[in-house]
Amino acid sequence: MILLGIGVTAVYFLYGTLILSREKPLISPVSGQMKAEMLGIADSNQVNLKNAVENVLAGTKGTYAVAIKNLKTGESYFANEHKSFEAGSLYKLWVMAAVLSKIRDGTLSEEQVLSRDISALNEVFGIDSEVAELTEGKIALSVNDALTQMITISHNYAALLLTEKIKLSTVANLLKEKGFGESKVGRGDDVPHTTPYDIFLYFEKLYKGELAQPEDTEKMLVLLKNQKLNGKLPKNLPKDTVIAHKTGEIGWFTHDAGIIYSDKGDYIIVAMSETDKPAAAEERIARISESVYRYFTKF
C-alpha cells in the first residue's frame, strides 16, 4: 500500500473542500515565455489564433497558460506551455488510463466491486478530518462505476478507491511510458504537477489512438464527452458542441482541457491558470474557449 502523504497532497482528492490561503506572486499572462506557431494564415493583418487568445487575456493578473492545436489544419498556439502547475483533478486523467490498462491485462475487471471505509481511505491518503468531504460510512463502487464518477463528476472518493487499488506507482509508470515527462504524481509532501504541454500530449495521443487500445480509447472518450462539470471550456459554446474534457481545481489553480469536435476541424485546447480569483479565472477560460471556437469555425 502506497501512502500519498499528508498535508497539501491530501487536498488533491478533496479539491472542493479547501481553498489554500498562501500568497503567490502574480505573473502577467503576456510574457516572454509565450510563443506562437502559426500555420496556414495568409493575411497577417487578419485576426489570428494568437490574437484570439491574447485579446481575452489583455489586462489580466495572474498566470495563464494555453496549448491549442487544430487537428485538421495543424494550426497551433502555445503560451507558457512548459510551466508547471499543481494539477488538481487533472491527475484523474492519468488514473483513468492506468485503470483501463489494468483491466486490459486482466488485473482488474469492470464488474469488480471496490469497497472501503471512508475513515480508512482518509487515513491511507493522509486526509485530515477538518478538510475531508466525508469522515464516516463506507463507499462501494464497481470499477466501471468508479471510473464513470471519477471522470464525469470528478468524484474524489471514487478516485481514491481506484488509486489505492492500482497503486500510485502504476500511475507514475504510465507517465513515464507515455512520455509525459513534465508531469509527476507527487509523493509525501510533494503534490501532483503537470504542464499544459503534457496535458495537450495526453489528449493528442488519445485522439490519435496512441494512448491505449482502440476499445479503451473509445471508453475514455465516451467518459470525457459525458463530463457534467461544464462551467469553463464548454460554457459559452453552442449547446450542441461535442467536447471531451476534464476539469481541475485546487486552491488558486483552475484548469480545463480537452478535445472540441467541429465540422471545421476538431481541436485540442488546454487552459490552465493560477490566480488569486479562481472564479474570475474560470470565466476567463470560458471566454478563451469561446474566442478560439469562433476563430476556428469562422472560415
Tab-separated table of C-alpha atoms in Angstrom:
chain	number	residue	atom	x	y	z
A	1	MET	CA	0.000	0.000	0.000
A	2	ILE	CA	1.466	3.349	-1.029
A	3	LEU	CA	0.734	6.429	1.007
A	4	LEU	CA	0.273	9.732	-0.782
A	5	GLY	CA	1.465	11.641	2.233
A	6	ILE	CA	-0.187	14.284	4.359
A	7	GLY	CA	-0.827	17.992	4.272
A	8	VAL	CA	-1.016	19.661	0.875
A	9	THR	CA	-1.092	16.382	-1.042
A	10	ALA	CA	-4.357	15.348	0.552
A	11	VAL	CA	-6.317	18.262	-0.871
A	12	TYR	CA	-5.893	16.865	-4.375
A	13	PHE	CA	-8.555	14.349	-3.525
A	14	LEU	CA	-10.769	16.979	-1.919
A	15	TYR	CA	-10.467	19.924	-4.277
A	16	GLY	CA	-13.933	21.214	-3.495
A	17	THR	CA	-13.474	21.466	0.262
A	18	LEU	CA	-10.482	23.697	0.795
A	19	ILE	CA	-9.100	26.947	-0.605
A	20	LEU	CA	-5.426	27.320	0.221
A	21	SER	CA	-4.523	30.573	1.903
A	22	ARG	CA	-0.985	31.075	0.651
A	23	GLU	CA	0.076	34.127	-1.329
A	24	LYS	CA	1.764	33.785	-4.696
A	25	PRO	CA	3.174	36.479	-6.964
A	26	LEU	CA	1.029	37.202	-9.972
A	27	ILE	CA	2.664	36.963	-13.368
A	28	SER	CA	1.468	38.716	-16.487
A	29	PRO	CA	-0.048	36.247	-18.962
A	30	VAL	CA	1.543	38.137	-21.839
A	31	SER	CA	5.191	37.372	-21.214
A	32	GLY	CA	8.380	36.453	-22.987
A	33	GLN	CA	7.596	32.794	-22.438
A	34	MET	CA	4.741	32.990	-24.900
A	35	LYS	CA	5.240	31.747	-28.412
A	36	ALA	CA	3.016	31.123	-31.384
A	37	GLU	CA	3.299	28.615	-34.171
A	38	MET	CA	1.011	29.871	-36.898
A	39	LEU	CA	0.367	27.690	-39.921
A	40	GLY	CA	-1.779	28.436	-42.951
A	41	ILE	CA	-2.618	32.097	-42.269
A	42	ALA	CA	-2.162	34.094	-45.451
A	43	ASP	CA	-3.051	37.595	-44.251
A	44	SER	CA	-1.033	38.782	-41.263
A	45	ASN	CA	-3.494	41.651	-40.714
A	46	GLN	CA	-6.456	39.409	-40.054
A	47	VAL	CA	-7.301	38.174	-36.584
A	48	ASN	CA	-5.182	35.100	-35.928
A	49	LEU	CA	-5.173	32.409	-33.284
A	50	LYS	CA	-2.640	34.277	-31.181
A	51	ASN	CA	-4.875	37.355	-31.166
A	52	ALA	CA	-7.914	35.230	-30.352
A	53	VAL	CA	-6.257	34.199	-27.090
A	54	GLU	CA	-4.278	37.289	-26.142
A	55	ASN	CA	-7.176	39.679	-26.698
A	56	VAL	CA	-9.084	37.821	-23.983
A	57	LEU	CA	-6.099	37.837	-21.627
A	58	ALA	CA	-5.293	41.531	-22.076
A	59	GLY	CA	-5.107	43.266	-18.720
A	60	THR	CA	-5.463	40.142	-16.626
A	61	LYS	CA	-3.483	39.438	-13.492
A	62	GLY	CA	-2.247	36.014	-12.623
A	63	THR	CA	-0.656	33.226	-14.604
A	64	TYR	CA	-2.412	31.750	-17.616
A	65	ALA	CA	-1.115	29.105	-19.977
A	66	VAL	CA	-2.649	27.543	-23.055
A	67	ALA	CA	-1.942	24.847	-25.610
A	68	ILE	CA	-4.146	24.752	-28.703
A	69	LYS	CA	-3.951	22.761	-31.923
A	70	ASN	CA	-6.349	22.310	-34.816
A	71	LEU	CA	-6.112	18.607	-35.597
A	72	LYS	CA	-7.259	19.125	-39.183
A	73	THR	CA	-5.055	22.019	-40.288
A	74	GLY	CA	-2.209	21.752	-37.775
A	75	GLU	CA	-2.514	25.416	-36.825
A	76	SER	CA	-1.451	25.827	-33.226
A	77	TYR	CA	-0.688	28.310	-30.495
A	78	PHE	CA	1.171	27.717	-27.252
A	79	ALA	CA	1.705	30.089	-24.329
A	80	ASN	CA	3.624	29.198	-21.155
A	81	GLU	CA	3.076	25.600	-22.198
A	82	HIS	CA	6.011	24.209	-20.220
A	83	LYS	CA	5.118	25.996	-16.988
A	84	SER	CA	4.426	23.608	-14.129
A	85	PHE	CA	1.079	23.916	-12.345
A	86	GLU	CA	-0.481	21.990	-9.497
A	87	ALA	CA	-2.629	19.515	-11.381
A	88	GLY	CA	-5.803	19.464	-9.319
A	89	SER	CA	-8.213	16.845	-10.631
A	90	LEU	CA	-6.424	16.631	-13.974
A	91	TYR	CA	-4.487	13.784	-12.317
A	92	LYS	CA	-7.658	11.717	-12.755
A	93	LEU	CA	-6.892	11.556	-16.480
A	94	TRP	CA	-3.796	9.523	-15.613
A	95	VAL	CA	-5.711	7.304	-13.210
A	96	MET	CA	-8.332	6.596	-15.881
A	97	ALA	CA	-5.723	5.456	-18.405
A	98	ALA	CA	-3.891	3.364	-15.803
A	99	VAL	CA	-7.087	1.654	-14.620
A	100	LEU	CA	-8.116	0.751	-18.164
A	101	SER	CA	-4.644	-0.679	-18.727
A	102	LYS	CA	-5.119	-2.888	-15.655
A	103	ILE	CA	-8.498	-4.013	-16.960
A	104	ARG	CA	-6.871	-4.786	-20.301
A	105	ASP	CA	-4.186	-7.011	-18.729
A	106	GLY	CA	-6.710	-8.814	-16.535
A	107	THR	CA	-5.604	-7.398	-13.192
A	108	LEU	CA	-8.975	-5.702	-12.783
A	109	SER	CA	-12.439	-6.220	-14.190
A	110	GLU	CA	-15.074	-3.582	-14.800
A	111	GLU	CA	-17.548	-5.510	-12.658
A	112	GLN	CA	-15.183	-5.885	-9.690
A	113	VAL	CA	-16.578	-4.083	-6.650
A	114	LEU	CA	-14.196	-1.935	-4.625
A	115	SER	CA	-15.317	-1.292	-1.055
A	116	ARG	CA	-13.635	0.740	1.670
A	117	ASP	CA	-14.481	2.541	4.883
A	118	ILE	CA	-14.303	6.295	4.387
A	119	SER	CA	-12.185	6.693	7.517
A	120	ALA	CA	-9.702	4.133	6.188
A	121	LEU	CA	-9.370	5.943	2.864
A	122	ASN	CA	-8.832	9.229	4.653
A	123	GLU	CA	-6.105	7.613	6.749
A	124	VAL	CA	-4.397	5.966	3.772
A	125	PHE	CA	-4.259	9.216	1.842
A	126	GLY	CA	-3.458	11.415	4.819
A	127	ILE	CA	-6.675	13.431	4.618
A	128	ASP	CA	-7.302	15.390	7.792
A	129	SER	CA	-10.847	15.261	9.143
A	130	GLU	CA	-11.038	19.061	9.048
A	131	VAL	CA	-10.831	19.097	5.239
A	132	ALA	CA	-12.350	15.718	4.431
A	133	GLU	CA	-15.503	15.713	2.314
A	134	LEU	CA	-16.609	12.618	4.222
A	135	THR	CA	-15.484	11.261	7.575
A	136	GLU	CA	-17.624	8.183	8.141
A	137	GLY	CA	-19.542	5.477	6.357
A	138	LYS	CA	-18.454	3.218	3.527
A	139	ILE	CA	-18.072	3.605	-0.213
A	140	ALA	CA	-18.589	0.670	-2.552
A	141	LEU	CA	-18.453	1.002	-6.331
A	142	SER	CA	-17.723	-1.278	-9.227
A	143	VAL	CA	-14.579	-0.362	-11.134
A	144	ASN	CA	-16.740	0.787	-14.038
A	145	ASP	CA	-18.920	2.976	-11.819
A	146	ALA	CA	-15.876	4.404	-10.067
A	147	LEU	CA	-14.346	5.332	-13.425
A	148	THR	CA	-17.565	6.964	-14.541
A	149	GLN	CA	-17.994	9.002	-11.385
A	150	MET	CA	-14.314	9.945	-11.199
A	151	ILE	CA	-14.407	11.480	-14.675
A	152	THR	CA	-17.948	12.729	-15.231
A	153	ILE	CA	-18.484	14.365	-11.833
A	154	SER	CA	-14.876	14.295	-10.573
A	155	HIS	CA	-15.904	12.168	-7.581
A	156	ASN	CA	-12.976	12.265	-5.203
A	157	TYR	CA	-13.636	9.071	-3.269
A	158	ALA	CA	-14.162	7.129	-6.488
A	159	ALA	CA	-10.678	8.314	-7.441
A	160	LEU	CA	-9.340	7.254	-4.040
A	161	LEU	CA	-10.770	3.754	-4.440
A	162	LEU	CA	-9.180	3.338	-7.849
A	163	THR	CA	-5.839	4.890	-6.922
A	164	GLU	CA	-5.490	2.714	-3.837
A	165	LYS	CA	-6.330	-0.389	-5.872
A	166	ILE	CA	-3.867	0.156	-8.726
A	167	LYS	CA	-1.243	1.933	-6.573
A	168	LEU	CA	0.412	5.243	-7.254
A	169	SER	CA	3.450	3.544	-8.782
A	170	THR	CA	1.254	2.315	-11.649
A	171	VAL	CA	0.232	5.886	-12.430
A	172	ALA	CA	3.861	7.029	-12.253
A	173	ASN	CA	4.870	4.265	-14.657
A	174	LEU	CA	2.169	5.343	-17.101
A	175	LEU	CA	3.536	8.891	-17.123
A	176	LYS	CA	6.995	7.556	-17.914
A	177	GLU	CA	5.888	5.041	-20.534
A	178	LYS	CA	3.704	7.516	-22.418
A	179	GLY	CA	6.280	10.291	-22.432
A	180	PHE	CA	4.630	12.754	-20.062
A	181	GLY	CA	7.993	13.858	-18.731
A	182	GLU	CA	6.822	17.186	-17.333
A	183	SER	CA	4.281	15.569	-15.002
A	184	LYS	CA	4.716	13.900	-11.626
A	185	VAL	CA	2.265	12.179	-9.318
A	186	GLY	CA	3.687	13.616	-6.102
A	187	ARG	CA	4.773	11.694	-3.037
A	188	GLY	CA	4.908	12.599	0.626
A	189	ASP	CA	4.624	16.367	0.980
A	190	ASP	CA	5.032	16.847	-2.770
A	191	VAL	CA	1.898	17.175	-4.879
A	192	PRO	CA	0.864	16.203	-8.419
A	193	HIS	CA	2.140	18.663	-11.004
A	194	THR	CA	1.742	18.888	-14.740
A	195	THR	CA	2.142	21.318	-17.619
A	196	PRO	CA	-0.220	22.429	-20.372
A	197	TYR	CA	2.076	20.705	-22.852
A	198	ASP	CA	1.841	17.319	-21.132
A	199	ILE	CA	-1.945	17.565	-20.900
A	200	PHE	CA	-2.005	18.573	-24.570
A	201	LEU	CA	0.103	15.500	-25.397
A	202	TYR	CA	-2.300	13.319	-23.420
A	203	PHE	CA	-5.261	14.456	-25.489
A	204	GLU	CA	-3.328	14.331	-28.757
A	205	LYS	CA	-2.271	10.743	-28.071
A	206	LEU	CA	-5.827	9.901	-27.028
A	207	TYR	CA	-7.264	11.406	-30.218
A	208	LYS	CA	-4.757	9.573	-32.414
A	209	GLY	CA	-5.280	6.256	-30.634
A	210	GLU	CA	-1.732	6.254	-29.278
A	211	LEU	CA	-2.608	6.256	-25.582
A	212	ALA	CA	-4.455	2.947	-25.374
A	213	GLN	CA	-6.018	0.121	-27.352
A	214	PRO	CA	-8.961	1.134	-29.614
A	215	GLU	CA	-11.645	-0.152	-27.240
A	216	ASP	CA	-10.074	1.648	-24.281
A	217	THR	CA	-9.614	4.807	-26.334
A	218	GLU	CA	-13.323	4.819	-27.136
A	219	LYS	CA	-14.166	4.191	-23.480
A	220	MET	CA	-12.106	7.177	-22.351
A	221	LEU	CA	-13.579	9.475	-24.982
A	222	VAL	CA	-17.122	8.473	-24.053
A	223	LEU	CA	-16.437	9.197	-20.385
A	224	LEU	CA	-14.900	12.577	-21.187
A	225	LYS	CA	-17.760	13.505	-23.530
A	226	ASN	CA	-20.185	12.803	-20.692
A	227	GLN	CA	-18.483	15.360	-18.439
A	228	LYS	CA	-21.017	17.114	-16.200
A	229	LEU	CA	-18.764	19.938	-14.968
A	230	ASN	CA	-19.151	22.349	-17.856
A	231	GLY	CA	-18.560	25.796	-16.422
A	232	LYS	CA	-15.325	26.529	-18.282
A	233	LEU	CA	-14.402	25.357	-21.807
A	234	PRO	CA	-17.973	24.469	-22.889
A	235	LYS	CA	-19.763	27.309	-21.096
A	236	ASN	CA	-20.029	29.806	-23.970
A	237	LEU	CA	-20.049	27.327	-26.854
A	238	PRO	CA	-23.144	26.298	-28.832
A	239	LYS	CA	-25.220	23.849	-26.813
A	240	ASP	CA	-24.809	21.042	-29.335
A	241	THR	CA	-21.000	21.247	-29.335
A	242	VAL	CA	-19.362	17.900	-28.588
A	243	ILE	CA	-16.433	18.193	-26.204
A	244	ALA	CA	-14.402	15.521	-24.419
A	245	HIS	CA	-12.780	17.248	-21.469
A	246	LYS	CA	-11.678	17.187	-17.838
A	247	THR	CA	-11.531	19.981	-15.315
A	248	GLY	CA	-9.131	20.527	-12.438
A	249	GLU	CA	-9.371	22.851	-9.442
A	250	ILE	CA	-7.310	23.254	-6.294
A	251	GLY	CA	-6.686	26.383	-4.253
A	252	TRP	CA	-5.706	29.217	-6.589
A	253	PHE	CA	-5.496	26.855	-9.566
A	254	THR	CA	-8.288	26.200	-12.051
A	255	HIS	CA	-7.921	24.330	-15.337
A	256	ASP	CA	-9.863	22.732	-18.170
A	257	ALA	CA	-8.600	20.680	-21.081
A	258	GLY	CA	-9.995	18.562	-23.859
A	259	ILE	CA	-10.953	17.943	-27.457
A	260	ILE	CA	-13.610	20.071	-29.136
A	261	TYR	CA	-15.275	18.494	-32.155
A	262	SER	CA	-16.204	20.767	-35.051
A	263	ASP	CA	-17.171	20.419	-38.710
A	264	LYS	CA	-14.362	22.871	-39.458
A	265	GLY	CA	-11.812	20.670	-37.722
A	266	ASP	CA	-11.501	19.063	-34.308
A	267	TYR	CA	-9.049	20.781	-31.989
A	268	ILE	CA	-7.358	20.361	-28.634
A	269	ILE	CA	-7.459	23.184	-26.128
A	270	VAL	CA	-5.764	23.238	-22.735
A	271	ALA	CA	-6.203	26.236	-20.445
A	272	MET	CA	-4.509	26.353	-17.054
A	273	SER	CA	-4.357	29.173	-14.544
A	274	GLU	CA	-3.128	30.312	-11.171
A	275	THR	CA	-4.728	33.472	-9.821
A	276	ASP	CA	-5.988	34.862	-6.540
A	277	LYS	CA	-9.509	34.894	-8.025
A	278	PRO	CA	-10.208	31.385	-9.353
A	279	ALA	CA	-13.874	32.137	-10.088
A	280	ALA	CA	-12.860	35.009	-12.359
A	281	ALA	CA	-10.234	32.772	-13.964
A	282	GLU	CA	-12.913	30.205	-14.777
A	283	GLU	CA	-14.870	32.881	-16.617
A	284	ARG	CA	-11.684	33.907	-18.428
A	285	ILE	CA	-11.115	30.316	-19.529
A	286	ALA	CA	-14.688	30.201	-20.840
A	287	ARG	CA	-14.026	33.370	-22.846
A	288	ILE	CA	-10.763	31.987	-24.236
A	289	SER	CA	-12.613	28.880	-25.354
A	290	GLU	CA	-15.362	30.950	-26.977
A	291	SER	CA	-12.843	33.134	-28.812
A	292	VAL	CA	-10.886	30.133	-30.105
A	293	TYR	CA	-14.084	28.387	-31.210
A	294	ARG	CA	-15.193	31.457	-33.154
A	295	TYR	CA	-11.774	31.722	-34.768
A	296	PHE	CA	-11.657	28.093	-35.894
A	297	THR	CA	-15.264	27.988	-37.129
A	298	LYS	CA	-15.433	31.305	-38.972
A	299	PHE	CA	-13.788	30.085	-42.173
